[in-house]
C-alpha atoms as one frame of an Amber mdcrd trajectory, in Angstrom:
protein
  11.730 177.897 118.112  14.413 175.234 119.025  15.092 172.256 117.099  16.446
 169.200 118.752  19.215 167.312 117.103  17.720 164.062 118.347  14.038 164.135
 117.703  12.037 161.874 120.065   9.372 159.574 118.649   5.934 159.843 120.063
   6.266 157.089 122.666  10.075 157.069 123.228  11.881 154.173 121.674   9.816
 151.804 119.544   9.655 148.076 119.319  11.991 147.974 116.292  14.820 149.297
 118.502  14.186 146.779 121.240  14.161 143.952 118.715  17.336 145.220 117.076
  19.153 145.313 120.424  17.977 141.873 121.290  19.253 140.527 118.002  22.504
 142.376 118.477  23.028 140.486 121.694  21.774 137.042 120.631  22.908 136.755
 116.940  26.671 136.622 117.706  26.152 133.884 120.284  24.163 131.790 117.824
  26.683 132.364 115.094  29.694 131.331 117.369  27.891 128.209 118.643  26.880
 127.027 115.130  30.319 127.736 113.848  31.886 125.701 116.670  29.512 122.790
 115.991  30.315 122.871 112.280  34.020 122.959 112.850  33.818 120.038 115.369
  31.808 117.919 112.857  34.631 118.121 110.239  37.063 115.217 109.752  40.423
 117.079 109.989  42.596 114.004 109.706  42.478 113.978 105.963  41.576 110.292
 105.778  38.055 109.219 104.895  35.835 108.366 107.811  35.134 104.716 107.798
  34.362 102.170 110.534  37.214 100.016 111.952  35.814  97.009 110.301  33.673
  97.364 107.130  30.386  95.494 107.335  31.423  93.243 104.394  34.358  91.888
 106.615  32.231  91.072 109.649  29.879  88.184 110.386  27.178  89.598 108.079
  29.294  88.667 105.103  29.689  85.126 106.260  25.968  84.591 106.692  25.989
  84.449 110.486  22.794  84.982 112.566  21.454  88.494 113.168  22.529  88.075
 116.824  26.203  88.032 115.713  25.568  91.118 113.566  24.609  93.044 116.729
  28.147  92.555 118.429  29.760  95.539 119.862  32.601  97.064 117.748  35.142
  96.448 120.540  34.258  92.713 120.520  34.572  92.458 116.725  38.003  94.390
 116.946  39.190  92.101 119.778  38.480  88.968 117.802  40.115  90.388 114.692
  43.300  91.271 116.620  43.430  87.873 118.358  43.476  86.257 114.872  46.107
  88.812 113.784  48.213  87.869 116.787  48.076  84.204 115.864  48.700  84.641
 112.244  51.481  87.288 112.507  52.767  88.442 115.894  51.582  90.632 118.919
  53.365  93.638 117.501  51.233  93.608 114.380  48.141  93.290 116.550  49.177
  96.134 118.856  49.889  98.364 115.920  46.394  97.688 114.459  44.822  98.366
 117.981  46.564 101.762 118.132  45.396 102.593 114.521  41.773 101.561 115.352
  41.718 103.713 118.514  43.224 106.682 116.584  40.606 106.170 113.771  37.710
 105.667 116.163  38.157 107.378 119.530  35.115 105.800 120.952  37.168 102.518
 121.224  39.633 104.205 123.541  37.688 103.211 126.658  38.031  99.503 125.639
  41.724  99.760 124.597  43.151  98.546 127.909  40.856  95.480 128.038  41.631
  94.598 124.529  45.412  95.036 125.093  45.212  92.827 128.194  43.459  90.200
 126.184  46.202  90.389 123.543  48.819  89.977 126.325  47.198  86.862 127.692
  46.875  85.371 124.239  50.470  86.138 123.503  51.574  84.205 126.484  49.543
  81.186 125.352  50.966  81.312 121.854  54.531  82.537 122.357  55.335  81.965
 126.093  55.893  84.691 128.695  59.387  85.765 127.728  58.761  86.129 123.970
  55.336  87.688 124.721  56.909  90.331 126.996  59.401  91.282 124.207  56.473
  92.547 122.068  55.238  94.975 124.815  54.852  98.707 123.752  53.081 101.621
 125.184  49.683 101.046 123.440  46.945 101.731 125.978  49.511 102.472 128.683
  50.889  99.127 130.005  47.811  97.003 129.490  49.426  94.476 127.188  52.321
  93.981 129.710  49.760  93.639 132.458  47.948  90.890 130.458  51.289  89.108
 130.021  52.052  89.233 133.670  48.586  88.104 134.786  48.762  85.178 132.372
  51.987  83.954 133.817  50.810  83.791 137.425
Protein backbone atom coordinates (compact mmCIF):
# COMPACT_ATOMS: atom_id res chain seq x y z
CA UNK A 1 0.00 0.00 0.00
CA UNK A 2 1.45 3.32 -1.09
CA UNK A 3 0.36 6.58 0.33
CA UNK A 4 0.71 9.67 -1.76
CA UNK A 5 1.97 12.85 -0.21
CA UNK A 6 -0.37 14.86 -2.44
CA UNK A 7 -3.74 13.19 -2.44
CA UNK A 8 -5.80 13.98 -5.51
CA UNK A 9 -9.44 15.02 -5.19
CA UNK A 10 -12.01 12.99 -7.03
CA UNK A 11 -12.12 15.25 -10.06
CA UNK A 12 -8.79 16.93 -9.95
CA UNK A 13 -8.66 20.52 -8.91
CA UNK A 14 -11.96 21.91 -7.71
CA UNK A 15 -13.70 25.21 -8.41
CA UNK A 16 -12.48 26.75 -5.17
CA UNK A 17 -8.91 26.54 -6.39
CA UNK A 18 -9.79 28.16 -9.74
CA UNK A 19 -11.65 30.98 -7.99
CA UNK A 20 -8.74 31.46 -5.62
CA UNK A 21 -6.26 31.75 -8.46
CA UNK A 22 -8.50 34.21 -10.31
CA UNK A 23 -8.78 36.36 -7.21
CA UNK A 24 -5.04 36.16 -6.68
CA UNK A 25 -4.54 37.68 -10.13
CA UNK A 26 -7.35 40.24 -10.15
CA UNK A 27 -7.36 41.51 -6.56
CA UNK A 28 -3.90 43.18 -6.60
CA UNK A 29 -4.80 45.02 -9.80
CA UNK A 30 -8.06 46.29 -8.29
CA UNK A 31 -6.29 47.39 -5.11
CA UNK A 32 -3.56 49.27 -6.99
CA UNK A 33 -6.07 51.05 -9.22
CA UNK A 34 -8.35 52.05 -6.36
CA UNK A 35 -5.38 53.23 -4.31
CA UNK A 36 -4.10 55.30 -7.23
CA UNK A 37 -7.49 56.92 -7.70
CA UNK A 38 -7.76 57.63 -3.97
CA UNK A 39 -4.33 59.27 -3.86
CA UNK A 40 -5.07 61.33 -6.98
CA UNK A 41 -8.24 62.71 -5.41
CA UNK A 42 -6.47 64.12 -2.32
CA UNK A 43 -5.62 67.82 -2.13
CA UNK A 44 -1.89 67.61 -1.34
CA UNK A 45 -1.26 71.38 -1.45
CA UNK A 46 -2.36 71.89 2.14
CA UNK A 47 -4.70 74.73 1.25
CA UNK A 48 -8.44 74.16 1.33
CA UNK A 49 -9.94 73.51 -2.08
CA UNK A 50 -12.04 76.50 -3.04
CA UNK A 51 -13.08 78.00 -6.34
CA UNK A 52 -11.11 80.94 -7.72
CA UNK A 53 -14.02 83.26 -7.10
CA UNK A 54 -16.53 82.46 -4.37
CA UNK A 55 -20.15 82.54 -5.50
CA UNK A 56 -20.85 85.40 -3.09
CA UNK A 57 -18.38 87.62 -5.00
CA UNK A 58 -19.78 87.01 -8.46
CA UNK A 59 -22.80 88.33 -10.27
CA UNK A 60 -25.16 86.23 -8.14
CA UNK A 61 -24.48 88.43 -5.13
CA UNK A 62 -25.25 91.61 -7.02
CA UNK A 63 -28.64 90.30 -8.16
CA UNK A 64 -27.70 89.91 -11.82
CA UNK A 65 -29.75 87.73 -14.15
CA UNK A 66 -29.38 83.95 -14.24
CA UNK A 67 -27.67 84.29 -17.62
CA UNK A 68 -24.79 86.11 -15.92
CA UNK A 69 -24.59 83.33 -13.33
CA UNK A 70 -23.77 80.84 -16.08
CA UNK A 71 -20.59 82.67 -17.17
CA UNK A 72 -17.49 80.58 -17.63
CA UNK A 73 -14.91 80.73 -14.81
CA UNK A 74 -12.24 82.11 -17.14
CA UNK A 75 -14.52 85.01 -18.14
CA UNK A 76 -15.22 85.84 -14.50
CA UNK A 77 -11.49 85.69 -13.75
CA UNK A 78 -10.64 87.87 -16.77
CA UNK A 79 -13.10 90.56 -15.67
CA UNK A 80 -11.82 90.46 -12.09
CA UNK A 81 -8.21 90.80 -13.25
CA UNK A 82 -9.01 93.68 -15.62
CA UNK A 83 -10.53 95.55 -12.67
CA UNK A 84 -7.46 94.71 -10.58
CA UNK A 85 -5.23 96.06 -13.37
CA UNK A 86 -7.09 99.39 -13.35
CA UNK A 87 -7.29 99.70 -9.56
CA UNK A 88 -3.70 98.63 -8.77
CA UNK A 89 -1.28 97.69 -11.55
CA UNK A 90 -0.65 94.96 -14.11
CA UNK A 91 1.84 93.26 -11.80
CA UNK A 92 -0.84 92.62 -9.19
CA UNK A 93 -3.19 91.28 -11.86
CA UNK A 94 -0.51 88.94 -13.23
CA UNK A 95 0.26 87.68 -9.73
CA UNK A 96 -3.41 86.90 -9.17
CA UNK A 97 -3.59 85.18 -12.56
CA UNK A 98 -0.68 82.91 -11.64
CA UNK A 99 -2.26 82.10 -8.26
CA UNK A 100 -5.61 81.34 -9.91
CA UNK A 101 -3.98 78.96 -12.39
CA UNK A 102 -2.00 77.29 -9.59
CA UNK A 103 -5.15 76.88 -7.47
CA UNK A 104 -7.33 75.73 -10.35
CA UNK A 105 -5.32 73.97 -13.10
CA UNK A 106 -8.36 73.80 -15.40
CA UNK A 107 -7.80 77.53 -16.04
CA UNK A 108 -4.33 76.89 -17.50
CA UNK A 109 -5.67 76.47 -21.03
CA UNK A 110 -7.14 80.01 -20.82
CA UNK A 111 -4.11 81.58 -19.14
CA UNK A 112 -2.48 82.88 -22.32
CA UNK A 113 -5.64 84.54 -23.64
CA UNK A 114 -6.29 86.19 -20.25
CA UNK A 115 -2.68 87.41 -20.07
CA UNK A 116 -2.93 88.85 -23.61
CA UNK A 117 -6.12 90.67 -22.60
CA UNK A 118 -4.29 92.08 -19.59
CA UNK A 119 -1.44 93.20 -21.85
CA UNK A 120 -3.80 95.04 -24.21
CA UNK A 121 -5.60 96.67 -21.29
CA UNK A 122 -2.28 97.70 -19.71
CA UNK A 123 -1.32 99.52 -22.92
CA UNK A 124 -4.64 101.41 -22.87
CA UNK A 125 -4.21 102.40 -19.21
CA UNK A 126 -0.43 102.87 -18.84
CA UNK A 127 0.94 103.24 -22.37
CA UNK A 128 3.21 100.77 -24.17
CA UNK A 129 6.50 101.50 -22.38
CA UNK A 130 5.11 101.40 -18.84
CA UNK A 131 2.92 98.39 -19.66
CA UNK A 132 5.93 96.45 -20.99
CA UNK A 133 7.79 97.09 -17.73
CA UNK A 134 5.26 94.89 -15.90
CA UNK A 135 5.87 91.86 -18.18
CA UNK A 136 6.79 88.62 -16.41
CA UNK A 137 6.79 84.94 -17.39
CA UNK A 138 3.18 84.22 -16.39
CA UNK A 139 1.68 81.99 -19.10
CA UNK A 140 4.91 82.21 -21.09
CA UNK A 141 5.09 85.56 -22.86
CA UNK A 142 1.38 86.10 -23.45
CA UNK A 143 1.25 89.41 -21.53
CA UNK A 144 4.13 90.84 -23.58
CA UNK A 145 2.44 89.59 -26.76
CA UNK A 146 -0.72 91.44 -25.79
CA UNK A 147 1.30 94.62 -25.18
CA UNK A 148 3.01 94.35 -28.56
CA UNK A 149 -0.22 93.66 -30.44
CA UNK A 150 -1.93 96.60 -28.77
CA UNK A 151 0.83 99.00 -29.87
CA UNK A 152 0.56 98.09 -33.54
